[in-house]
mmCIF file of C-alpha atoms in Angstrom:
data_model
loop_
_atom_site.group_PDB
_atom_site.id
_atom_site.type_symbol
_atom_site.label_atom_id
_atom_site.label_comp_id
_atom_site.label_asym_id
_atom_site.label_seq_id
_atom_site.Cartn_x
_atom_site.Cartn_y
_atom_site.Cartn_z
ATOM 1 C CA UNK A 84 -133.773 -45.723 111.209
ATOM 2 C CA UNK A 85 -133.338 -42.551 109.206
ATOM 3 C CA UNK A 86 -130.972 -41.915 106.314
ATOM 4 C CA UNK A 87 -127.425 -40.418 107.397
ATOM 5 C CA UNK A 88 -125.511 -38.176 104.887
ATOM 6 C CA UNK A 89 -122.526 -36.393 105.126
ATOM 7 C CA UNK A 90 -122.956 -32.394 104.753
ATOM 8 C CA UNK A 91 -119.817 -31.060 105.064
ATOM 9 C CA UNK A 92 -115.809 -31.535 105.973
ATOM 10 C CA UNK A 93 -112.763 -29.624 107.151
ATOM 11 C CA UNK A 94 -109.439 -30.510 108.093
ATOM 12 C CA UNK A 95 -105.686 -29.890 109.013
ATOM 13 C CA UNK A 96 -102.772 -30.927 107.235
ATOM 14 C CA UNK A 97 -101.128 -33.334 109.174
ATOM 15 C CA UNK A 98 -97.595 -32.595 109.874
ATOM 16 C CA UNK A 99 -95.758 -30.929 113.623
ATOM 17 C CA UNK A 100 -97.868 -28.298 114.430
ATOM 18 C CA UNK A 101 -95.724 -26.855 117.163
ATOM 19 C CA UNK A 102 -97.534 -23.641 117.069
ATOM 20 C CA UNK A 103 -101.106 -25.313 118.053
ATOM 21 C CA UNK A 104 -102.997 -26.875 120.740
ATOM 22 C CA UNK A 105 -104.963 -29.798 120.583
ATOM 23 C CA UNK A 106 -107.793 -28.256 121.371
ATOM 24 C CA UNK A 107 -107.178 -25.533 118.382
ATOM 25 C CA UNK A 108 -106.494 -28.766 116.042
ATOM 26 C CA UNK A 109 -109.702 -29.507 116.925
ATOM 27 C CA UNK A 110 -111.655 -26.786 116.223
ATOM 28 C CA UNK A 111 -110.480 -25.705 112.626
ATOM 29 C CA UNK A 112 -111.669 -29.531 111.799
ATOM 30 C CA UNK A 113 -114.726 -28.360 113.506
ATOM 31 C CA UNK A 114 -115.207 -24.973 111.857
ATOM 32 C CA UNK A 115 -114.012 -25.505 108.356
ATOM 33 C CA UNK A 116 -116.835 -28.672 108.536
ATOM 34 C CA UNK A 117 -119.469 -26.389 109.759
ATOM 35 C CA UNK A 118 -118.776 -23.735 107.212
ATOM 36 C CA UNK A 119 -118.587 -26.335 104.446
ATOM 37 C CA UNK A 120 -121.948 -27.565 105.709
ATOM 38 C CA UNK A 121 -123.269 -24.100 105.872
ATOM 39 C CA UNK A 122 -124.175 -24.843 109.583
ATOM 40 C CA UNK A 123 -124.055 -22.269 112.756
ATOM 41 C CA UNK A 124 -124.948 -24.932 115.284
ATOM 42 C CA UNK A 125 -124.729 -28.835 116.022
ATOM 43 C CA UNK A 126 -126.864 -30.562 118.239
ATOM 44 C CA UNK A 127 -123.852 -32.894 119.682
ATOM 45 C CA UNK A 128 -120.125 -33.234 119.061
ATOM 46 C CA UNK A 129 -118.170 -36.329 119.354
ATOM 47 C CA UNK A 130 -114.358 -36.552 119.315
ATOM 48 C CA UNK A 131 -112.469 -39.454 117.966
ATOM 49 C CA UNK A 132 -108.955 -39.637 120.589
ATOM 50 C CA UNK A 133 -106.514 -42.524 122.131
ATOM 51 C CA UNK A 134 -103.814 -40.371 123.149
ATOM 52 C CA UNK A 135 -104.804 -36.914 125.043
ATOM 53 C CA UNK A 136 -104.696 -38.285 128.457
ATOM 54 C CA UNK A 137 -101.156 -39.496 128.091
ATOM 55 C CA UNK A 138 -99.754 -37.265 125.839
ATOM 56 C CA UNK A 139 -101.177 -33.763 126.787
ATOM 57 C CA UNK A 140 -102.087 -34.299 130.388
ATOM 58 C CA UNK A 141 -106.128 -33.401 128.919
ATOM 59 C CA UNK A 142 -109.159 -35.557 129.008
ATOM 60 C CA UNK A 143 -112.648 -34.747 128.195
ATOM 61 C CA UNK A 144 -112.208 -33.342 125.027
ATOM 62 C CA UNK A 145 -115.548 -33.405 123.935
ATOM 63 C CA UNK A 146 -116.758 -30.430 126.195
ATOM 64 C CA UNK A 147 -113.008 -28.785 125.950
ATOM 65 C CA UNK A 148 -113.373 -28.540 121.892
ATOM 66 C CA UNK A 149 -117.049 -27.696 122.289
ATOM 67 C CA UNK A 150 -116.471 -24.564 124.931
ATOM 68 C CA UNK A 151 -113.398 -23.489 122.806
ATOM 69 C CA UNK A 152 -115.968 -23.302 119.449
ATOM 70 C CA UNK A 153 -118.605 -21.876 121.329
ATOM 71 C CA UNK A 154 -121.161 -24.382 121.190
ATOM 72 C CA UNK A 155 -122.034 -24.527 124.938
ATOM 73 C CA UNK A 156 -124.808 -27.022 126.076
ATOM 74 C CA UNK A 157 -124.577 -29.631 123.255
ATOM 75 C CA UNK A 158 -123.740 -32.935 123.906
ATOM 76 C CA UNK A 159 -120.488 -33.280 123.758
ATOM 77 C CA UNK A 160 -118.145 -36.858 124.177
ATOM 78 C CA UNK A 161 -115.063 -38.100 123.410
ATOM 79 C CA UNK A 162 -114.872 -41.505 121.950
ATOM 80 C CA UNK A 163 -112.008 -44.225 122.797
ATOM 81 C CA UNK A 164 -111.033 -47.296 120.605
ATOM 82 C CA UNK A 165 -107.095 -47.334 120.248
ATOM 83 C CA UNK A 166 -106.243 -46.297 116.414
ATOM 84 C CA UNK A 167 -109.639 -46.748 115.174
ATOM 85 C CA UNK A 168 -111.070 -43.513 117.845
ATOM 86 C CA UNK A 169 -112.356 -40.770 114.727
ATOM 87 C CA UNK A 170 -114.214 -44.142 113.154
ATOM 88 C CA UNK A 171 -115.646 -45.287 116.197
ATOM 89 C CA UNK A 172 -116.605 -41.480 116.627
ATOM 90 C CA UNK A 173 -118.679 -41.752 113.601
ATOM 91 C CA UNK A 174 -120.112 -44.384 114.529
ATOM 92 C CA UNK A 175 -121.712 -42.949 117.395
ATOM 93 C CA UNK A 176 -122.635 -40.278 115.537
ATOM 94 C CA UNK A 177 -124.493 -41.714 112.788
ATOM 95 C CA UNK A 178 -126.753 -43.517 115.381
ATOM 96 C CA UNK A 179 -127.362 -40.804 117.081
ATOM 97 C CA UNK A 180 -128.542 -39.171 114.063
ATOM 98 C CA UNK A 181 -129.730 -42.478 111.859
ATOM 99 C CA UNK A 182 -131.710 -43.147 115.428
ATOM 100 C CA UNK A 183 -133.552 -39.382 115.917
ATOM 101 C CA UNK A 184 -131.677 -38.300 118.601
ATOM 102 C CA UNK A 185 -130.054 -35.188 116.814
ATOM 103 C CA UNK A 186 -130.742 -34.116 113.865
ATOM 104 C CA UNK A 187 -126.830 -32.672 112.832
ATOM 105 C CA UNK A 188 -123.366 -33.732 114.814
ATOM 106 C CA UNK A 189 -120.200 -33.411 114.135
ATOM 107 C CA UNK A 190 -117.806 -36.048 114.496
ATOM 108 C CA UNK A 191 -114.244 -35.255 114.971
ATOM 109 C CA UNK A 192 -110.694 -37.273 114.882
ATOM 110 C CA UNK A 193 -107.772 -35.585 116.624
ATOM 111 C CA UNK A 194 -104.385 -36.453 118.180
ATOM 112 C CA UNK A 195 -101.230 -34.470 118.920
ATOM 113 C CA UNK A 196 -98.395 -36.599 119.186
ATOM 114 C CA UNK A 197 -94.807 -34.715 117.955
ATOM 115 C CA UNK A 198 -94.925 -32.732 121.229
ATOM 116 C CA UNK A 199 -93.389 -35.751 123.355
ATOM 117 C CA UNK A 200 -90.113 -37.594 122.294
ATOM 118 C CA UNK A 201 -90.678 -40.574 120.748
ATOM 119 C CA UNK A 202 -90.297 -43.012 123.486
ATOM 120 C CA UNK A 203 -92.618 -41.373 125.548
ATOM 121 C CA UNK A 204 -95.048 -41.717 122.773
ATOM 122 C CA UNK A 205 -94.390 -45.384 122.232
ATOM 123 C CA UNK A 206 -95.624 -45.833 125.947
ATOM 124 C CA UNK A 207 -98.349 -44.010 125.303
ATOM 125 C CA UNK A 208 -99.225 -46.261 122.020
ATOM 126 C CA UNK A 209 -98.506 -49.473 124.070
ATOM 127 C CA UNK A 210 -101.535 -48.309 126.551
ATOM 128 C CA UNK A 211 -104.008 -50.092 123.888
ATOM 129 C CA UNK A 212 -102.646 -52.992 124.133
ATOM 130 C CA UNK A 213 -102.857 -56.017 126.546
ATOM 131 C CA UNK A 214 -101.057 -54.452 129.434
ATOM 132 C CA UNK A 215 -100.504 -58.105 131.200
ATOM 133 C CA UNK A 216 -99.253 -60.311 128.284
ATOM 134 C CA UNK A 217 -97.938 -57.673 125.996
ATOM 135 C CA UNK A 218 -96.765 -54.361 127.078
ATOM 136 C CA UNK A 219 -95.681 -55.652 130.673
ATOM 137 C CA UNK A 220 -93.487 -57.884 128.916
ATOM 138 C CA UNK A 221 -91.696 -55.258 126.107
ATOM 139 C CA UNK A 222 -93.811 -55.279 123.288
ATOM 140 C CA UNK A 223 -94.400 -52.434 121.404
ATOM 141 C CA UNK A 224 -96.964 -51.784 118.646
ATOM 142 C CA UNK A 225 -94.116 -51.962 115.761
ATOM 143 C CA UNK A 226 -93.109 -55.180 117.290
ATOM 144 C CA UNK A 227 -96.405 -56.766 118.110
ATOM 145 C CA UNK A 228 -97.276 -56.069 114.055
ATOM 146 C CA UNK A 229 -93.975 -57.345 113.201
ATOM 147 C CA UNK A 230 -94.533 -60.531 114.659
ATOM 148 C CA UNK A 231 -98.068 -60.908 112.784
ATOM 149 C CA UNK A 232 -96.236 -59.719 109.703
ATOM 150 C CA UNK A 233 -93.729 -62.443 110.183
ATOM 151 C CA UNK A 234 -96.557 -64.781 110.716
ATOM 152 C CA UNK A 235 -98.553 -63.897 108.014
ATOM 153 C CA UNK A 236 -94.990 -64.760 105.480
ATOM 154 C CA UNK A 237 -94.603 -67.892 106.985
ATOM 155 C CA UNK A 238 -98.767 -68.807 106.473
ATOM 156 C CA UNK A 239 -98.574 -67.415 103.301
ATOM 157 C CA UNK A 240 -95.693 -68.090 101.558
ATOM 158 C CA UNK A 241 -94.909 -63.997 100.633
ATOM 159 C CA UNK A 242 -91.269 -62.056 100.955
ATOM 160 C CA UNK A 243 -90.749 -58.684 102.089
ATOM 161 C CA UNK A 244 -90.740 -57.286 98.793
ATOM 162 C CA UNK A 245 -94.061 -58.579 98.240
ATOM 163 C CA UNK A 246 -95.477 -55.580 100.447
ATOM 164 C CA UNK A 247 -93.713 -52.780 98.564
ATOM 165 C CA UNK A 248 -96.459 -51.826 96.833
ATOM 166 C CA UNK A 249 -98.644 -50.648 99.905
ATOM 167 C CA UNK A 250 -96.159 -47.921 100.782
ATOM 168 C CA UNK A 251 -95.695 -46.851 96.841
ATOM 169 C CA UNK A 252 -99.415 -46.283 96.282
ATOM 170 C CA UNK A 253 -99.877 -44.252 99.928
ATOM 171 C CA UNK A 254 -96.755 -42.530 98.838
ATOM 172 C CA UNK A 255 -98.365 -41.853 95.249
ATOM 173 C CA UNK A 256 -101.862 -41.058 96.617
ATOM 174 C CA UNK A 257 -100.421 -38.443 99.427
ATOM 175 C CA UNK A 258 -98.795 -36.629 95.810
ATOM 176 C CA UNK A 259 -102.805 -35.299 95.172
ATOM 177 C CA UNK A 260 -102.907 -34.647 98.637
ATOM 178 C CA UNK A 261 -102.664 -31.272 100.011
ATOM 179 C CA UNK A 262 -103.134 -31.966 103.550
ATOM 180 C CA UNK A 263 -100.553 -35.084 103.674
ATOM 181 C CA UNK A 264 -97.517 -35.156 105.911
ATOM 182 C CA UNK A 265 -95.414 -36.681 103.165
ATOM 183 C CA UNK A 266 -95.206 -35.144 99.268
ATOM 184 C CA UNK A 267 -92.641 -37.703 97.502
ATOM 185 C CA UNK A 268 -93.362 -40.897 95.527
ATOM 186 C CA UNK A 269 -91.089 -43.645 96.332
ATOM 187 C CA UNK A 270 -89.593 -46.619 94.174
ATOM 188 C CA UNK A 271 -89.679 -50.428 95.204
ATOM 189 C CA UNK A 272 -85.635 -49.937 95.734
ATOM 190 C CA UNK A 273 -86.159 -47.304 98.547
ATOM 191 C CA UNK A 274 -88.742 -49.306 99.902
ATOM 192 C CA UNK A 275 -86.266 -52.287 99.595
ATOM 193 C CA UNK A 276 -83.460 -50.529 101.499
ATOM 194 C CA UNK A 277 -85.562 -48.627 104.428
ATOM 195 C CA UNK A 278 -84.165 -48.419 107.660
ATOM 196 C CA UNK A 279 -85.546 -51.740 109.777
ATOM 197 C CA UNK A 280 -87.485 -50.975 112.660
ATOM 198 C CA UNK A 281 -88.744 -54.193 113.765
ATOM 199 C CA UNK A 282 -87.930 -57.051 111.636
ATOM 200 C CA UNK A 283 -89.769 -57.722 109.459
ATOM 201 C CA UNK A 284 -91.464 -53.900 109.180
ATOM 202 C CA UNK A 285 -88.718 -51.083 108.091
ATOM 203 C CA UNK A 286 -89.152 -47.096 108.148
ATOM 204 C CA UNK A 287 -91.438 -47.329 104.975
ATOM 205 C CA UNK A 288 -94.098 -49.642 106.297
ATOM 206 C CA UNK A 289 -94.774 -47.843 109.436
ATOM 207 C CA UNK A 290 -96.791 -44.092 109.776
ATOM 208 C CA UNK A 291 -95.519 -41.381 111.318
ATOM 209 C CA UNK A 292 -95.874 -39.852 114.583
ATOM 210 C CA UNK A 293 -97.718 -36.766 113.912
ATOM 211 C CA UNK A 294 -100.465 -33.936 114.586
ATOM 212 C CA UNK A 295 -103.663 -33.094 112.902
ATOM 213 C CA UNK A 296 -107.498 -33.508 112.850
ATOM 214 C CA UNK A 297 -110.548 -34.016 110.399
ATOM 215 C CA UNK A 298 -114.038 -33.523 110.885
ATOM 216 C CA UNK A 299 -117.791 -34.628 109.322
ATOM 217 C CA UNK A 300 -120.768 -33.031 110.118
ATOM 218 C CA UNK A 301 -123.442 -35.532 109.630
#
């Protein structure tokens, strides 16, 4: 196995981005990586995605992003594991180049969601789970986390204002953040008096439906 190092990143801020495509998401990931690995060519691309299929009507993103960049004839894949997809993209990636099969890839993480109302994109989020014993029978994702979250106060012994602080410190680390959706601190009253969405998880706990992409080259 060889040593893996990252050589260079680029992304989008996350936000709507009415005004792109996914594909175009995509590629300024891809291009600001490759300039700030001082790259002209990759050997194989991999693309972190759960939604395209269901939300833009486009699969097989790896050789869309790679055509649209103009790196025809690499390998190019797009990799599938729910919300973890841009991890489980550099996973792949770092075996392939850890293992001697390439020597640089990038590895990309992509969705765009704001294009579809919301329920249509809770549908689309309910596809990763278990389509028999959860989603057939209502269960969203906020709901199916709520009931854990429930679970884990009950175990546990904590309140609902024992989990403040999770949303105040990604709240207060998105203030040095240039590319995050969200650019206000909040206070443990706000937090407090969020809109509920699912009992016990309220507006504050949960992330927002949103566009954007990042990318390593490795």
């Amino acid at each position: 196995m060889r040593d893996v190092s990252i050589i260079g990143i680029g992304q989008t801020p996350v936000g709507e981005h009415w005004d792109k495509s996914l594909r175009e998401l995509g590629f300024r990931a891809l291009h600001a990586a490759m300039k700030d690995a001082g790259v002209e060519r990759i050997d194989a691309l991999y693309v972190g995605n759960m939604l395209s299929g269901e939300l833009t009507a486009q699969e097989h993103l790896g050789a869309l992003i790679a055509d649209f960049a103009g790196l025809r004839g690499i390998e190019a894949i797009k990799v599938e594991a729910a919300c973890g997809s841009g991890a489980a993209a550099l996973r792949v990636g770092y075996m392939a180049v850890a293992g001697g099969l390439h020597d640089f890839v990038a590895c990309i993480g992509v969705e765009k969601m704001t294009d579809q109302q919301s329920g249509t994109v809770t549908s689309a989020l309910a596809t990763a789970a278990d389509a028999d014993y959860e989603a057939l029978q209502g269960l969203s994702f906020v709901s199916i986390n709520a009931l854990l979250m429930r679970r884990y106060m009950h175990e546990y012994g904590y309140k609902k204002e024992d989990f403040a602080n999770f949303a105040i410190t990604a709240h207060a680390n998105a203030m040095n953040n240039p590319y995050a959706m969200f650019h206000s601190p909040i206070t443990a009253r706000q937090f407090a008096e969020a809109k509920p969405i699912a009992d016990p998880i309220n507006l504050l706990d949960s992330s927002p439906i949103a566009d954007g992409a990042a990318c390593v080259i490795l």
